[in-house]
Coordinates of C-alpha atoms in Angstrom, one line a residue:
X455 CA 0.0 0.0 0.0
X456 CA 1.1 3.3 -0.5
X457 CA 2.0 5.7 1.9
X458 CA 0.4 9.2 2.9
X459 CA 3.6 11.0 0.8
X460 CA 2.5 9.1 -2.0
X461 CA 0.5 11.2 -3.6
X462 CA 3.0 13.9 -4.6
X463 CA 5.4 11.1 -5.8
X464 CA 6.2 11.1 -9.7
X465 CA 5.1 7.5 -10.1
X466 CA 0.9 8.2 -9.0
X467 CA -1.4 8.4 -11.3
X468 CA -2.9 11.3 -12.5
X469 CA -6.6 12.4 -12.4
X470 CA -8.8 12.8 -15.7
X471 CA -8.4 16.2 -15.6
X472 CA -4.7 16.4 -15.2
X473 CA -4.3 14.1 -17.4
X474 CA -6.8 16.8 -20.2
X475 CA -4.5 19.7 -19.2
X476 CA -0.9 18.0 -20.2
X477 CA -2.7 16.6 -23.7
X478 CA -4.1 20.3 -24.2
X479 CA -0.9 21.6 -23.4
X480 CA 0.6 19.2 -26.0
X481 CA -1.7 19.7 -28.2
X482 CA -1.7 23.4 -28.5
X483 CA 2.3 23.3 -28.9
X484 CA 2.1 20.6 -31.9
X485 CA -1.1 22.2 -33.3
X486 CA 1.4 25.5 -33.6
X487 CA 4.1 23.0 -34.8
X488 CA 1.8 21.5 -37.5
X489 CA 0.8 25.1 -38.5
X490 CA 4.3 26.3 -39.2
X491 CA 4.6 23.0 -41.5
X492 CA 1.3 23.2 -43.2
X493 CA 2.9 26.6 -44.2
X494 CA 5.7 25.4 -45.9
X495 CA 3.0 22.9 -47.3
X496 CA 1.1 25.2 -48.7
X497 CA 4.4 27.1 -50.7
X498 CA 5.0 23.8 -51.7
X499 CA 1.9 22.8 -53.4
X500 CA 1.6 26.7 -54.8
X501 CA 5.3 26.3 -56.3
X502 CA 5.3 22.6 -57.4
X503 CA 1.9 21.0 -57.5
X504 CA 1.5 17.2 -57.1
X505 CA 4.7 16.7 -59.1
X506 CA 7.5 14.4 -59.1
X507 CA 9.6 17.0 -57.8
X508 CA 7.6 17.1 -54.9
X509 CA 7.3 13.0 -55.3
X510 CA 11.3 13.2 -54.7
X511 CA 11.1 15.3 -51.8
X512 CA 8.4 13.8 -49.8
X513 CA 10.4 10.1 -50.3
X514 CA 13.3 11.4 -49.2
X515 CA 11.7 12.8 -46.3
X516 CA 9.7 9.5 -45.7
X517 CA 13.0 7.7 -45.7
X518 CA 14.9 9.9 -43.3
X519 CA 13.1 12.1 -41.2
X520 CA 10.4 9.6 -41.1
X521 CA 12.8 6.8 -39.8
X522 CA 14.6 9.7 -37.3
X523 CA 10.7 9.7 -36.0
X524 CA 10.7 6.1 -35.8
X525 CA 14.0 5.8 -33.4
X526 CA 12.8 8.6 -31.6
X527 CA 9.7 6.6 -30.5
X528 CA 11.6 3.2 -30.7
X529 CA 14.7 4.7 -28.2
X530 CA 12.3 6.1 -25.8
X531 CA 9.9 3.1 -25.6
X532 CA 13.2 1.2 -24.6
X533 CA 14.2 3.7 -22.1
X534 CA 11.0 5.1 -20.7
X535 CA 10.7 2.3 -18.0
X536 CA 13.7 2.5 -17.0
X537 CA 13.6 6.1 -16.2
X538 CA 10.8 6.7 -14.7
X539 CA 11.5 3.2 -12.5
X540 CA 14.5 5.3 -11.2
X541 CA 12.9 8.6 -10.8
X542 CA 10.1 6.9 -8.8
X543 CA 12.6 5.1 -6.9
X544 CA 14.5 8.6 -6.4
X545 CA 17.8 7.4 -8.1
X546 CA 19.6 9.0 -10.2
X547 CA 19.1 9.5 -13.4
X548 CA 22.5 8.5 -15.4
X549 CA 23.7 7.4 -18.9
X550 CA 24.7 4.1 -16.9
X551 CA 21.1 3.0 -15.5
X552 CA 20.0 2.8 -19.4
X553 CA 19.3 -0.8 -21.0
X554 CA 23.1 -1.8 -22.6
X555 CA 21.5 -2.3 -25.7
X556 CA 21.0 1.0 -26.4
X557 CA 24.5 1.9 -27.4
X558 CA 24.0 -0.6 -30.4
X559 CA 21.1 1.9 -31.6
X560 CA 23.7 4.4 -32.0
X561 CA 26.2 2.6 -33.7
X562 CA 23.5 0.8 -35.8
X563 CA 22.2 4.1 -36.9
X564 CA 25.7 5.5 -37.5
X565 CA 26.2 2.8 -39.9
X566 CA 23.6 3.4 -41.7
X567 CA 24.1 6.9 -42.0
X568 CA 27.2 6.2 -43.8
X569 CA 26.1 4.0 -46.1
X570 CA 22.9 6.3 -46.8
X571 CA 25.5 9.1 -47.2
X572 CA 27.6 7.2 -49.7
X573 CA 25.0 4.8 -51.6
X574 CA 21.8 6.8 -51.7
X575 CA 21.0 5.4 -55.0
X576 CA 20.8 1.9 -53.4
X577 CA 18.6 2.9 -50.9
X578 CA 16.1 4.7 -53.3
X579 CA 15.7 1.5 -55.5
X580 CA 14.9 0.0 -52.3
X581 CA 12.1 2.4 -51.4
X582 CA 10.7 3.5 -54.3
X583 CA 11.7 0.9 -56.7
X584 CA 9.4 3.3 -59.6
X585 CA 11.7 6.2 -59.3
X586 CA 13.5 6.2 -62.4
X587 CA 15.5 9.2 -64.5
X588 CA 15.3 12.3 -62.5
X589 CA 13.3 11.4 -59.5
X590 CA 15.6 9.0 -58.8
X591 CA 18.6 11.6 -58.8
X592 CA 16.9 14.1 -56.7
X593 CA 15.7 11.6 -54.2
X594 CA 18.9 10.1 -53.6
X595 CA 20.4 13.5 -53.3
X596 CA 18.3 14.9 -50.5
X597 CA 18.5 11.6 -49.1
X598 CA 22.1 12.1 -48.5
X599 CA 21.7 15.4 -47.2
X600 CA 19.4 14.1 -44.6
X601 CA 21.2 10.5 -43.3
X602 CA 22.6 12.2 -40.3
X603 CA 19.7 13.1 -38.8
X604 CA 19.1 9.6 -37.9
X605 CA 21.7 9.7 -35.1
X606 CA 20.6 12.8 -34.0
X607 CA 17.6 11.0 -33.6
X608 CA 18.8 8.7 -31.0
X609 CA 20.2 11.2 -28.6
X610 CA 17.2 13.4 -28.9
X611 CA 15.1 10.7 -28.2
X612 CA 16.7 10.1 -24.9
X613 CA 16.9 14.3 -23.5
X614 CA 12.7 13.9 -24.6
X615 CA 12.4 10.5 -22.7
X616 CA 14.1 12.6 -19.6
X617 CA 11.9 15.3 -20.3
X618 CA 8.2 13.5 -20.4
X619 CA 8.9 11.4 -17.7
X620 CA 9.1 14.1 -15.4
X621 CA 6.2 15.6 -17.4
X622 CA 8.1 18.4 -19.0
X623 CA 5.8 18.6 -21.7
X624 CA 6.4 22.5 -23.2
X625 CA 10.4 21.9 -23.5
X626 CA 10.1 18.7 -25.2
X627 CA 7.5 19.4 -27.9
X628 CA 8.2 23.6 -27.7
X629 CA 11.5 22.7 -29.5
X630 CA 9.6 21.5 -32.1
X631 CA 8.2 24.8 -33.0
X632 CA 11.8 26.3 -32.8
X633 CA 13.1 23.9 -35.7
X634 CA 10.0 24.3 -37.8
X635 CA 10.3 27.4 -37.5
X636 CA 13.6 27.9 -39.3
X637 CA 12.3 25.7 -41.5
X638 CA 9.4 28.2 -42.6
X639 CA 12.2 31.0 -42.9
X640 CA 14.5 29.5 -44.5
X641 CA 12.1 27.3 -47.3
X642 CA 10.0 30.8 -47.7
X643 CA 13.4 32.6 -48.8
X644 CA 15.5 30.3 -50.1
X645 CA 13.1 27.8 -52.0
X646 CA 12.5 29.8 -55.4
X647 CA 16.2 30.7 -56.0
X648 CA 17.6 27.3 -54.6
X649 CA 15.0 25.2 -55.4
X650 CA 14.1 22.0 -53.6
X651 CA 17.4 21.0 -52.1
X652 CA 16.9 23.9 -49.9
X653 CA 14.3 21.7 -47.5
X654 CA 17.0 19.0 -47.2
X655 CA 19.8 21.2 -45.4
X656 CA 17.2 23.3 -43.5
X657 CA 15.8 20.1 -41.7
X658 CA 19.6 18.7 -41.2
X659 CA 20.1 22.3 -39.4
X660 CA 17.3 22.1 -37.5
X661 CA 18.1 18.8 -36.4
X662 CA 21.2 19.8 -35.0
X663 CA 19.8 23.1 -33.4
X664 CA 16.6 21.2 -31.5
X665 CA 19.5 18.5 -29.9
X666 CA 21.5 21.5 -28.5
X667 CA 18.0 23.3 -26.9
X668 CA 16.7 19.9 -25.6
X669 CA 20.3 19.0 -23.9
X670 CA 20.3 22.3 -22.3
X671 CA 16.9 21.5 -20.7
X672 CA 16.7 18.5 -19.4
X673 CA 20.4 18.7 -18.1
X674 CA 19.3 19.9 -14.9
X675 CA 17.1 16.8 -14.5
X676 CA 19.8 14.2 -15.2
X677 CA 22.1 15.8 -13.1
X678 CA 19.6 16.0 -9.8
X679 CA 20.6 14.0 -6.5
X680 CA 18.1 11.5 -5.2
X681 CA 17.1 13.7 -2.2
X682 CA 16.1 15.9 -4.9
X683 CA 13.3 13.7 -6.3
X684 CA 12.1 12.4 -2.9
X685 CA 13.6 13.5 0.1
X686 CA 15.2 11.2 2.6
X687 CA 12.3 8.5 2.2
X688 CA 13.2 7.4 -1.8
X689 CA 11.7 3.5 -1.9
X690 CA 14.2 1.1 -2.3
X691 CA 13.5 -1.2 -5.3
X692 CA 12.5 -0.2 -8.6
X693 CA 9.6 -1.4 -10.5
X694 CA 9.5 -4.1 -13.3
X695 CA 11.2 -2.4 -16.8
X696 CA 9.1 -4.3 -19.1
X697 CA 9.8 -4.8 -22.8
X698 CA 13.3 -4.8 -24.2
X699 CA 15.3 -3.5 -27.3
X700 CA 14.1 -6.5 -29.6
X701 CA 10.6 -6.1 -28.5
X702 CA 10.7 -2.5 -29.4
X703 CA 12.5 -2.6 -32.7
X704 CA 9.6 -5.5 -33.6
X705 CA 7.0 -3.2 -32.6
X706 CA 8.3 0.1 -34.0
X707 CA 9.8 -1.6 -37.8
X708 CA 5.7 -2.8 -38.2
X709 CA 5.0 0.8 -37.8
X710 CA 7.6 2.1 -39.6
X711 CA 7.1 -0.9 -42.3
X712 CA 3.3 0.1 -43.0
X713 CA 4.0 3.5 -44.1
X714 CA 7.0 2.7 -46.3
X715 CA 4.7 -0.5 -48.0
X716 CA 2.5 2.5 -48.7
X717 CA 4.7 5.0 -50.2
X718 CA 6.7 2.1 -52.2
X719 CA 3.4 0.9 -54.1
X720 CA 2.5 4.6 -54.3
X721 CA 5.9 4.8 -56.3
X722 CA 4.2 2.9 -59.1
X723 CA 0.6 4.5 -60.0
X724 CA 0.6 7.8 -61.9
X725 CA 2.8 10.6 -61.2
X726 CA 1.3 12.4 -58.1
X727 CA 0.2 9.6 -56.3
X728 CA 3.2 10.3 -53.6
X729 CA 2.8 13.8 -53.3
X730 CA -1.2 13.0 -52.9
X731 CA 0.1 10.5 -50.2
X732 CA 2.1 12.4 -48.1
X733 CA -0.5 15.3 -48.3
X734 CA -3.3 13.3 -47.2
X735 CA -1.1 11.5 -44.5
X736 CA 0.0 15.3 -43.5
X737 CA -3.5 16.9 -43.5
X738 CA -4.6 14.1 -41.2
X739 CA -1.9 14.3 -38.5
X740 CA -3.3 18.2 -38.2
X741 CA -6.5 17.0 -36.3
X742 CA -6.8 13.4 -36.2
X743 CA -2.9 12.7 -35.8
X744 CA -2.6 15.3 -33.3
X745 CA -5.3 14.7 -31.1
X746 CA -3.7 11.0 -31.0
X747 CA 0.1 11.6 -30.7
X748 CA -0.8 14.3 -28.1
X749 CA -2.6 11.5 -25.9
X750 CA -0.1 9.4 -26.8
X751 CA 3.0 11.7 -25.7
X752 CA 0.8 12.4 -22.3
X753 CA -0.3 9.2 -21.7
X754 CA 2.3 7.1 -22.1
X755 CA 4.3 7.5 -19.1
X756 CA 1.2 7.3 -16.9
X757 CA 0.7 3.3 -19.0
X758 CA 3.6 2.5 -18.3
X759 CA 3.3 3.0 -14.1
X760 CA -0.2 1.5 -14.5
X761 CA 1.4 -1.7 -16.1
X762 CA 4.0 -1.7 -13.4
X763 CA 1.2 -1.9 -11.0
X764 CA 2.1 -5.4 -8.9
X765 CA -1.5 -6.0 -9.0
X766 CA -2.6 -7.4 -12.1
X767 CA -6.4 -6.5 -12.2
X768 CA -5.0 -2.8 -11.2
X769 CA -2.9 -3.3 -14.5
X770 CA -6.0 -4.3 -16.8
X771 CA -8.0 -1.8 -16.0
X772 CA -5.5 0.8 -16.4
X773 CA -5.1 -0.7 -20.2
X774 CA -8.7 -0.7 -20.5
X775 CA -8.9 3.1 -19.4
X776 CA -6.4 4.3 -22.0
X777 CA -7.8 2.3 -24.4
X778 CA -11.4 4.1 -24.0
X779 CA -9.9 7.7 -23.6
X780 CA -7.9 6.8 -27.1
X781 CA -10.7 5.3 -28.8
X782 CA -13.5 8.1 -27.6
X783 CA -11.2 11.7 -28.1
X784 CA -10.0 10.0 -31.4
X785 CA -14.0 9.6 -33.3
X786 CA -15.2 12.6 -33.7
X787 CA -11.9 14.0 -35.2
X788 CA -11.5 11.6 -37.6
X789 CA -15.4 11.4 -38.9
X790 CA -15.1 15.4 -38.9
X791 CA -11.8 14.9 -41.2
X792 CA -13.5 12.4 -43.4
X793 CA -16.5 14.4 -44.4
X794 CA -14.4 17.8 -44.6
X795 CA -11.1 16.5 -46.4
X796 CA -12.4 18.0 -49.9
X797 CA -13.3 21.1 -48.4
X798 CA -9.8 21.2 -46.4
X799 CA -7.6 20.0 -49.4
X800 CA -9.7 23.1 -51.2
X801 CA -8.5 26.0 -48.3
X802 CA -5.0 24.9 -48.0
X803 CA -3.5 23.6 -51.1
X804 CA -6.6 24.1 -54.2
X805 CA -4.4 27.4 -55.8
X806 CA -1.4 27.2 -58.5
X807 CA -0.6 24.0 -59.7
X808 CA -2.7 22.1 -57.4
X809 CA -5.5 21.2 -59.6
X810 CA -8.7 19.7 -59.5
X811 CA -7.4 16.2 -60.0
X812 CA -4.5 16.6 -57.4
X813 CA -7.6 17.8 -54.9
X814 CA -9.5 15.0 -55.3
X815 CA -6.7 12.5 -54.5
X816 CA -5.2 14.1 -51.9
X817 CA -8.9 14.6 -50.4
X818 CA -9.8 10.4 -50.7
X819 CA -6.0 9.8 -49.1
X820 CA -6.9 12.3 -46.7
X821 CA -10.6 10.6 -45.7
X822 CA -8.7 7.1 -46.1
X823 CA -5.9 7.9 -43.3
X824 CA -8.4 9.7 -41.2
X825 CA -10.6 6.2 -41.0
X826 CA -7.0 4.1 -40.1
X827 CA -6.8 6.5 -37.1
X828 CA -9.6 5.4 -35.3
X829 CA -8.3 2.3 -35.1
X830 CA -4.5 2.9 -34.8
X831 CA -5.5 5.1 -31.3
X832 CA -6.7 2.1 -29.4
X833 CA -4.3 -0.4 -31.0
X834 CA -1.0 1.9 -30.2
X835 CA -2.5 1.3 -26.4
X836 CA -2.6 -2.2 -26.2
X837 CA 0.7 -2.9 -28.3
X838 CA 1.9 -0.1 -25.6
X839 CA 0.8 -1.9 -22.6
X840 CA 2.0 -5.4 -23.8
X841 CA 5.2 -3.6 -24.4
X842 CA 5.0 -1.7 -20.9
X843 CA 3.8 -5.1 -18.8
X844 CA 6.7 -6.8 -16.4
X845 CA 5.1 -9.8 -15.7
X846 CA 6.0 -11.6 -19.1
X847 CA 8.0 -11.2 -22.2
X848 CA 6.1 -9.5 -24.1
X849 CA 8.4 -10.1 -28.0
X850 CA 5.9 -13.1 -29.0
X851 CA 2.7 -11.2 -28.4
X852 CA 4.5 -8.2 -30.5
X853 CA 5.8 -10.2 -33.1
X854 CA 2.4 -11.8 -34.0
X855 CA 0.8 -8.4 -33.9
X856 CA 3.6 -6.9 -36.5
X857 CA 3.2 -9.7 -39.0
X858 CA -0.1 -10.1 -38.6
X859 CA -0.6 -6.3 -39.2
X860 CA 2.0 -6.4 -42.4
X861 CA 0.4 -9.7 -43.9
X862 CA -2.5 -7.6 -43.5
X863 CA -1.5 -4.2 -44.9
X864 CA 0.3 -6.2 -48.0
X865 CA -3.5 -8.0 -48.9
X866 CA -5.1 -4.8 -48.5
X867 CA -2.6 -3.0 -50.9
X868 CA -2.9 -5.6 -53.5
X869 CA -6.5 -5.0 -53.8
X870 CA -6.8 -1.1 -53.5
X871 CA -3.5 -0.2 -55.3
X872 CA -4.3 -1.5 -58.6
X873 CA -8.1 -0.5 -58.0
X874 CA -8.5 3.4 -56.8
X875 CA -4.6 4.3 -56.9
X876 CA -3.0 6.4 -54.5
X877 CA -6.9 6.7 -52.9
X878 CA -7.2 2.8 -52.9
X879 CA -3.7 2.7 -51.0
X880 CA -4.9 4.8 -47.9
X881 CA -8.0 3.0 -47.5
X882 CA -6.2 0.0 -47.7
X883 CA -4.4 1.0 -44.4
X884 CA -7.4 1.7 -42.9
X885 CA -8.6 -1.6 -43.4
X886 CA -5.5 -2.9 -42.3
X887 CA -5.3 -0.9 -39.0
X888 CA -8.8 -2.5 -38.5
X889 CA -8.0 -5.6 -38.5
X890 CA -4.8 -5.6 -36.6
X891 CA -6.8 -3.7 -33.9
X892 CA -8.7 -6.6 -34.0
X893 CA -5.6 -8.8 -34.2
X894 CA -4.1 -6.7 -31.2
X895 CA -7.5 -7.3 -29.3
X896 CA -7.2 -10.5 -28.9
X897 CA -3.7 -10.9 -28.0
X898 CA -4.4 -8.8 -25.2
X899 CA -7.4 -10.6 -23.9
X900 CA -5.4 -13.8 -23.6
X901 CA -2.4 -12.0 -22.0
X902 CA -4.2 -10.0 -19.4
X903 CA -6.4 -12.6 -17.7
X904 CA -8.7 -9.4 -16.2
X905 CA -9.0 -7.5 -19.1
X906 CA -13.0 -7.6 -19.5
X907 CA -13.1 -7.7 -23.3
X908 CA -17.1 -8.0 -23.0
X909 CA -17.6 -4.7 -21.4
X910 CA -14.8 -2.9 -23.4
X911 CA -16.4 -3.8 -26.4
X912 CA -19.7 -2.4 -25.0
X913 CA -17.9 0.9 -24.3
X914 CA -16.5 0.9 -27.8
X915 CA -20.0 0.1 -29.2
X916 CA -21.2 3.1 -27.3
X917 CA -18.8 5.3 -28.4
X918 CA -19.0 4.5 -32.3
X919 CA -23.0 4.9 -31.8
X920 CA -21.9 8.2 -30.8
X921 CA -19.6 8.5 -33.7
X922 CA -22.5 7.5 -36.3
X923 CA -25.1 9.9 -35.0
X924 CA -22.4 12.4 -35.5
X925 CA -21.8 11.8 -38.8
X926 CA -24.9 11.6 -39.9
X927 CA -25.7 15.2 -38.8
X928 CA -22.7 16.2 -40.7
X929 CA -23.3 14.7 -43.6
X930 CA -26.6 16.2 -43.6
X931 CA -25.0 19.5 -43.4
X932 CA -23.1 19.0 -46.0
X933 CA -25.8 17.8 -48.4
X934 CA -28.6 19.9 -47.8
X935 CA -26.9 23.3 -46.5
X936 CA -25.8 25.9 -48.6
X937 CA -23.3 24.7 -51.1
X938 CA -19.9 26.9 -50.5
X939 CA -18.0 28.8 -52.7
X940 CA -14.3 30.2 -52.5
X941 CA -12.2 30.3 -49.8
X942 CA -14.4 32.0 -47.0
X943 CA -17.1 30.1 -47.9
X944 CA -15.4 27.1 -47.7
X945 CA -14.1 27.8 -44.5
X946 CA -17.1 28.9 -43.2
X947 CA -18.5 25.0 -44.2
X948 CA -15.6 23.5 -42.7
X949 CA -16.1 25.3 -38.9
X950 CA -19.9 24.5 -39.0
X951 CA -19.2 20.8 -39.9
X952 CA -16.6 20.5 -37.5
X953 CA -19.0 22.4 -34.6
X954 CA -21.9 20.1 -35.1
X955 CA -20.1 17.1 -35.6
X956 CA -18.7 17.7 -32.2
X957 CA -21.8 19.4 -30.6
X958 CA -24.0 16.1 -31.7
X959 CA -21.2 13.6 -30.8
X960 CA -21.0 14.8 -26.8
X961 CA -24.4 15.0 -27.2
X962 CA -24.9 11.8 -28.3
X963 CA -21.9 10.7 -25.2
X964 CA -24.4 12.1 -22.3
X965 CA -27.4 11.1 -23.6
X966 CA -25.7 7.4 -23.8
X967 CA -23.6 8.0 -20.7
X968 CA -20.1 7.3 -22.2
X969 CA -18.2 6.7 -18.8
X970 CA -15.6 9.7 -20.2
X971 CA -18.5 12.3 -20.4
X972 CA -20.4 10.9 -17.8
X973 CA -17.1 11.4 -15.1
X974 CA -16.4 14.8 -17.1
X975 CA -19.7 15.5 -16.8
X976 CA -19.7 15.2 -13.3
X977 CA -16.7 16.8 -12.2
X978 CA -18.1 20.0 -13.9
X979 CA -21.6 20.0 -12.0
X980 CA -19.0 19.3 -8.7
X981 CA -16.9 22.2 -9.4
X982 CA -19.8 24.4 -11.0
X983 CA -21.8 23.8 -7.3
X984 CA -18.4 24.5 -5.1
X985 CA -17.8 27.6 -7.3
X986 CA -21.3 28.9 -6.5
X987 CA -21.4 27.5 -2.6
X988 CA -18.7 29.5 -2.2
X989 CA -20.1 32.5 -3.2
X990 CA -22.9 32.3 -1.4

């Protein structure tokens, strides 16, 4: 049992509310962050159109920031248990106390850079295996540019692992905003005289610039003495570490693995279809994406001391908790984004070169990825908890989830690639993420003995009646309202949909007491009638 001191230790766990004020702060700093890059966006699209220019850039991107993004999650997955174990046993913090492993990621990664300095071509045919002539070129040149942010990518990982454990949420993600912002400056200036290329050495510059700030934050954490944590009463044991470096790299290549298989058959439909990819996959990490990786960045500390929980049931119901708050805050986003992604493909990028053909595929990628995310919120719990859980190894249950999931993905590709193109390919993921949340489901219910599957599945039920009530009303909006023209009108569309989508889908939540409302709901009438008690 805990003691009376407990609640102030790092390793409780937090309330609802606390829990909504860290994922607003987060999302408010990415939603900035995703602003900045839907800027550049935008110049892009203006400049370039769906072109295999911009085909060159975004796979070179995919390839090298996108696996940087990958290690960042995969490094701090690894470490994450470890240090908040330490911090809540009030040890140190120290390069020492980190899994051995680790130091392979950095000369794993180093390798590769090399080689993706001196042989971008091979990697290219690798990736995009219908880049030929000039796409090729180009991608393998930025690519080369790029290659060192991979490193850089483990050692930030670990200053942002320091930094969320001890819920240092605006240092961590604010640096964000400082890189993309030099990335607006410079790709506003410096794109029409130098062209393309310019993007490549901005984001290796920013790389290096967002390292330096997040070492100088979280410097003062690793150096902190016990006392400093917990007093002179630290505990004595740490908890269970959970998953290790094999586990991880299983869990975050099936990740990494689905969006390549993507972009690689997106390599061979009609020039566009990667540029109407990456837009779609870009537009929905502005809503959708954010409101997940937000919950996820927040969250995921608090999962992992719930899985560490020595009592089992304790542990379940943690899971299950994480997996209704991801499931319920990730609906109404993601039906919003489906029924608006014409109208939000139209605002941003329908100017210049973008025409109407390059609208209307990056609008069905963009409904497409916005489905998959409903799913991928719930799943990225579970395959996080498995991960998290002490009390067994945890590499068989992630293994069969990851190729499971890319058996799947691969099947759905076959059929919606040569179908709908670049449209058929993001619907195949969410069909995919479906059923590997499905997949994922059931490995969970046989590995935690009280996970209730039964009433979860009622909960989820509730919340995707919600979900379809809300859509409804939106799509009622859109076909009998006013049909919109031009920007402002558009926009003006765009915020209605979005209002009543949400307004009928909490609606919907009280009226069907969703436990989330429900408790939400309650807390408010609590603090409403304190409030006014008080003033009388």
């Amino acid at each position: 049992m805990a003691s009376k001191a407990a609640p102030s230790r790092p390793g409780k766990g937090r309330s609802t509310a606390s829990l909504a004020r860290s994922t607003l702060l987060v999302a408010g700093v990415r939603g900035a962050d995703f602003l900045l890059s839907f800027l550049v966006s935008v110049l892009l699209a203006n400049r370039f159109g769906a072109s295999g220019q911009l085909d060159a850039f975004f796979l070179a991107r995919r390839t090298t920031v996108g696996f940087a993004d990958t290690i960042r999650r995969m490094v701090a997955q690894v470490v994450m248990p470890t240090i908040i174990a330490r911090g809540d046993a009030g040890q140190p913090l120290s390069i020492h106390g980190l899994p051995t492993r680790i130091y392979w990621f950095v000369g794993a990664f180093a390798a590769l850079t090399l080689a993706g300095t001196f042989i971008p071509s091979a990697l290219v045919t690798a990736f995009a295996p219908g880049f030929t002539g000039e796409r090729h070129a180009l991608t393998a040149t930025m690519m080369a540019i790029m290659m060192p942010l991979l490193p850089i990518a483990v050692v930030a990982s670990l200053l942002v692992a320091v930094l969320q454990a001890n819920r240092k949420f605006l240092l961590s993600e604010g640096t964000n905003i400082i890189q993309r912002g030099l990335l607006v400056l410079v790709l506003a200036v410096a794109v029409p005289p130098l062209g393309i290329i310019a993007g490549a050495w901005t984001m290796l510059a920013s790389g290096v610039i967002g390292v330096l700030i997040l070492l100088a934050g979280a410097w003062s954490i690793v150096r902190r003495r016990p006392e400093a944590l917990l007093g002179d009463k630290a505990p004595a044991a740490a908890a269970g570490l959970g998953g290790g470096v094999a586990a991880a790299i299983v869990l975050n290549v099936y990740f990494q693995a689905s969006s390549l298989m993507d972009f690689a058959v997106a390599s061979m439909v009609p020039e566009g279809g990667v540029a109407a990819l990456e837009y779609g996959a870009r537009l929905v990490s502005l809503v959708p994406g954010l409101v997940m990786s937000s919950l996820y960045t927040v969250l995921y500390p608090e999962l992992v001391r719930a899985m560490q929980d020595p009592d089992p049931a304790q542990a379940s119901a943690g899971l299950a908790r994480f997996q209704r708050v991801g499931f319920f805050a990730q609906l109404p986003v993601s039906i919003g984004m489906m029924l608006g992604a014409e109208l939000m493909v139209r605002i941003l990028f329908g100017h210049g070169a973008f025409d109407e053909r390059s609208i209307l595929l990056a609008a069905g990628t963009t409904a497409g990825y916005a489905a998959a995310q409903i799913f991928l919120a719930p799943m990225s719990a579970t395959t996080s908890a498995i991960y998290a859980d002490p009390r067994a190894s945890c590499l068989r249950d992630l293994s069969i989830i990851a190729v499971g999931g890319l058996v799947m993905r691969a099947a759905m590709l076959a059929i919606g690639a040569p179908l709908w193109g670049a449209t058929g390919i993001a619907w195949a993921a969410a069909a995919a993420t479906l059923g590997t949340f499905v997949l994922a489901q059931w490995i969970a219910t046989r590995r935690f003995v009280h996970f209730d599957m039964t009433a979860q599945a009622r909960d989820f039920a509730r919340s995707g009646l919600c979900a379809g009530i809300a859509a409804a009303a939106g799509y009622a909006l859109l076909r009998l309202g006013p049909q919109p023209e031009g920007v402002v009108g558009w926009l003006a569309m765009l915020i209605a949909l979005g209002a009543t989508v949400i307004a009928v889908f909490v609606g919907a939540a009280l009226a069907l007491r969703v436990p989330e409302v429900a408790s939400a709901h309650a807390l408010a009438r609590a603090a409403i009638g304190r409030r006014f008690g008080a003033k009388r």
